[in-house]
Short mmCIF file of C-alpha atoms in Angstrom, two decimals:
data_model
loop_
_atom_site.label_atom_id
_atom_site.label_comp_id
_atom_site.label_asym_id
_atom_site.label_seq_id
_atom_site.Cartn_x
_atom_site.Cartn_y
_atom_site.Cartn_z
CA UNK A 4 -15.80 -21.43 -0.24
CA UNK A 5 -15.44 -19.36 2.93
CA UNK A 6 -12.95 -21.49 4.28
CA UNK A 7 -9.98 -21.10 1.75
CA UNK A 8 -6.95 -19.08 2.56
CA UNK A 9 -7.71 -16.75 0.17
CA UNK A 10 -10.67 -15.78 2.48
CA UNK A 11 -8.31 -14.75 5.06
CA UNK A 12 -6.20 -13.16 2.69
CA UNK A 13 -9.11 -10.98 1.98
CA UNK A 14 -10.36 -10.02 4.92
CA UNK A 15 -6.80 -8.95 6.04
CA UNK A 16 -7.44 -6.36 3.40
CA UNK A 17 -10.43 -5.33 4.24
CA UNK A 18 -9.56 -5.01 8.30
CA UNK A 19 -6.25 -2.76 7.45
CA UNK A 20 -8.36 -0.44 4.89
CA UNK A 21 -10.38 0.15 7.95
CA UNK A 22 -7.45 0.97 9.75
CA UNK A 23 -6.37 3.98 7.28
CA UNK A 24 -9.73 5.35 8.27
CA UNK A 25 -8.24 6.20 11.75
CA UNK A 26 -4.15 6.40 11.53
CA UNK A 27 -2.21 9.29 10.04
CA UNK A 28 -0.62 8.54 6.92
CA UNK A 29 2.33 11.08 7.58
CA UNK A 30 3.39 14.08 9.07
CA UNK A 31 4.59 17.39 8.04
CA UNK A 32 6.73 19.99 9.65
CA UNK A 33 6.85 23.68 8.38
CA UNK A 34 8.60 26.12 10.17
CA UNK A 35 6.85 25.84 13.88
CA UNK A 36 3.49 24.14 12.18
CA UNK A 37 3.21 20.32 12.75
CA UNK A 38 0.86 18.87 10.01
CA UNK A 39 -0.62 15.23 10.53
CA UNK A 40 -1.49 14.38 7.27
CA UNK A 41 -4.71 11.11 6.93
CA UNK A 42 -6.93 10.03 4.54
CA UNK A 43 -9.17 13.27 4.88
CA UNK A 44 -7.01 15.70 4.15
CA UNK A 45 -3.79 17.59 5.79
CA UNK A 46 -4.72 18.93 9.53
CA UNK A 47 -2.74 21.47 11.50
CA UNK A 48 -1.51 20.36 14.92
CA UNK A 49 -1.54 16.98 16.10
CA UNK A 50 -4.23 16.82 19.33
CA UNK A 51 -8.18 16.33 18.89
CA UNK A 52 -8.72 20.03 18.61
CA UNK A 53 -6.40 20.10 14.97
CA UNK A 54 -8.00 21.94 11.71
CA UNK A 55 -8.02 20.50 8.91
CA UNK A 56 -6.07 23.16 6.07
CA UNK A 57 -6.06 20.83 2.94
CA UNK A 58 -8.93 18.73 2.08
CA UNK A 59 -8.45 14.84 0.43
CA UNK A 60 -11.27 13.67 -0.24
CA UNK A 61 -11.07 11.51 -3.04
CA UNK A 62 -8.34 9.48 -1.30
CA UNK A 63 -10.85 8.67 1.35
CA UNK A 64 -13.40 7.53 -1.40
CA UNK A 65 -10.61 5.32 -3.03
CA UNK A 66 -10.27 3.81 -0.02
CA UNK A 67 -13.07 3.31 0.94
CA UNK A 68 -13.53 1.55 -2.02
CA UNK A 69 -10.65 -0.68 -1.83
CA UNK A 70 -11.51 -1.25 1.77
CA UNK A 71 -14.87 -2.65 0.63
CA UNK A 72 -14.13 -4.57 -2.40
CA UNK A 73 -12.20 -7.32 -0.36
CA UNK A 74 -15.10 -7.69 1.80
CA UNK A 75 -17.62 -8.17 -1.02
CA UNK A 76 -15.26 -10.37 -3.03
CA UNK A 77 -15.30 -12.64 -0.19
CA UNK A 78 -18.95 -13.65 -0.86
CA UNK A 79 -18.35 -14.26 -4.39
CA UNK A 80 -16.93 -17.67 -3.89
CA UNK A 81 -19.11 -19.40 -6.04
CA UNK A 82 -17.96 -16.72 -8.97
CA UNK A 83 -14.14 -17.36 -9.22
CA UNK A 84 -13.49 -15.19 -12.22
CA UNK A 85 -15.49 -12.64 -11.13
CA UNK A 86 -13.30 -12.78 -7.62
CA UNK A 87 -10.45 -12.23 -9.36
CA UNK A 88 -11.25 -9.15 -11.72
CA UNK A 89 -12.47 -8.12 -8.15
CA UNK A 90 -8.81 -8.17 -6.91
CA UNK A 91 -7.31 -7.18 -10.02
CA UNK A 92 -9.05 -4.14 -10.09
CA UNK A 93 -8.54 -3.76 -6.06
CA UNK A 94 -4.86 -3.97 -6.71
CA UNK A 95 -5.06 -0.97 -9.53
CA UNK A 96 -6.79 0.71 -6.72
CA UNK A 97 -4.19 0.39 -4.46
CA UNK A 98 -1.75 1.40 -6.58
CA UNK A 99 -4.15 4.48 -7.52
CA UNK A 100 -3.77 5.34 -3.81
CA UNK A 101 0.24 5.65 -3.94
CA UNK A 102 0.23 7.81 -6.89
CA UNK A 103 -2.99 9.54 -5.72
CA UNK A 104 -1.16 10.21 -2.25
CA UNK A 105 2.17 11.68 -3.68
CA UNK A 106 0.23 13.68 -6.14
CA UNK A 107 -0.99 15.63 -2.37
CA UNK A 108 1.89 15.29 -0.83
CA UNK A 109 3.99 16.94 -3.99
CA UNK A 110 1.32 19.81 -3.71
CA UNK A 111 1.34 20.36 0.06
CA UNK A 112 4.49 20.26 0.45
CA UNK A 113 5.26 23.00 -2.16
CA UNK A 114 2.44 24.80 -1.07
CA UNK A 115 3.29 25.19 2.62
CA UNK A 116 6.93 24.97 2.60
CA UNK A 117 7.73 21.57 4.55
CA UNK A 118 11.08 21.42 5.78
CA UNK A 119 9.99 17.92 7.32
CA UNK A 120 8.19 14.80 5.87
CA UNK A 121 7.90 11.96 8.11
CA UNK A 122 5.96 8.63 6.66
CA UNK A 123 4.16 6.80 9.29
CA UNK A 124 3.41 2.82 9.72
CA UNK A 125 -0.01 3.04 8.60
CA UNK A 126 1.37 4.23 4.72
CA UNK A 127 2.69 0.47 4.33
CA UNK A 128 -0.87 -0.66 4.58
CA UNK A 129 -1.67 -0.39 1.08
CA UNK A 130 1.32 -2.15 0.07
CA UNK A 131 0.74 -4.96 2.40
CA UNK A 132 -2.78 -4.84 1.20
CA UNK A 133 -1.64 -5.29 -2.44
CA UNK A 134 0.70 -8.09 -2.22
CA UNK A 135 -2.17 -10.44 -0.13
CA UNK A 136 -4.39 -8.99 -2.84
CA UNK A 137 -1.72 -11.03 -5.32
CA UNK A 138 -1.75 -14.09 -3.10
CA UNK A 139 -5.67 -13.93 -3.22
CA UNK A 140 -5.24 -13.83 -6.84
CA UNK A 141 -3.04 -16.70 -7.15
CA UNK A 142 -5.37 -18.97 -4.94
CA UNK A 143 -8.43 -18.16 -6.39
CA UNK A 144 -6.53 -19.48 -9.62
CA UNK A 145 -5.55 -22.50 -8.09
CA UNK A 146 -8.88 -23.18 -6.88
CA UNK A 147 -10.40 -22.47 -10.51
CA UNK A 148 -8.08 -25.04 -11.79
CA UNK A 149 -8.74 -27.55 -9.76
CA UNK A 150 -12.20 -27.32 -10.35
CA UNK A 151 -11.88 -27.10 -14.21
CA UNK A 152 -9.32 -30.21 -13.76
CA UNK A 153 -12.16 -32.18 -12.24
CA UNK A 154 -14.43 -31.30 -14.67
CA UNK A 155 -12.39 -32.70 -17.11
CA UNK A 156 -12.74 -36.42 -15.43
CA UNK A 157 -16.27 -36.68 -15.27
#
């Protein structure tokens, strides 16, 4: 139902996905260039007029996927098994996203010789996203045996 904690748990996901949409993930200092690198890619400077020099593109469509999945699990109440393959396969997405994000990091920073890295809050989203993804898990479990539990007494 909609009113389980594993509801919340979900749409905390969901709401901090949407916040790697519009944070920097790190930042990147090479010689005199600063580098803000997000979701989209790796940008040069770091005011509203930056360009962006490395593109990332497939991080943003992981997660944007990961950042939808919670939402549409939520509805799925009725479907508890199907919930939790839902957040199983969220939670390889979010790892996905680490190794997908040092993969660009390891080539950037070879690429344009950092002598900087800096990791910024918004990098800890995905693990906070995966360990509420684990306590979604675990609820939606507990609610599945409960149910099965009563089934059993009729």
């Amino acid at each position: 139902m909609l009113q389980r904690i594993q509801t919340v748990y979900l749409f905390i996901v969901a709401a901090l996905g949407l916040a790697l949409f519009f944070l920097p993930l790190a930042n990147m200092q090479a010689g005199a260039d600063l580098f803000t690198f997000d979701i989209f890619g790796l940008n040069a400077g770091v005011n509203a007029q930056s360009e962006q020099v490395y593109r990332t593109w497939s991080l943003a469509v992981l997660t944007g996927i990961s950042t939808l999945l919670p939402f549409i699990t939520i509805f799925l109440y009725k479907k508890r098994m199907l919930q939790i393959r839902f957040c199983i396969f969220n939670a390889i997405l979010l790892i996905c996203f680490y190794l997908l994000f040092g993969f660009f990091v390891w080539i950037t920073y070879g690429k344009y010789s950092a002598t900087h890295f800096g990791i910024e809050i918004a990098l800890a989203f995905p693990l906070v996203n995966l360990i509420l993804t684990y306590l979604a898990i675990r609820n939606i479990g507990a609610d599945e045996a409960l149910v099965r539990s009563l089934e059993r007494l009729r």
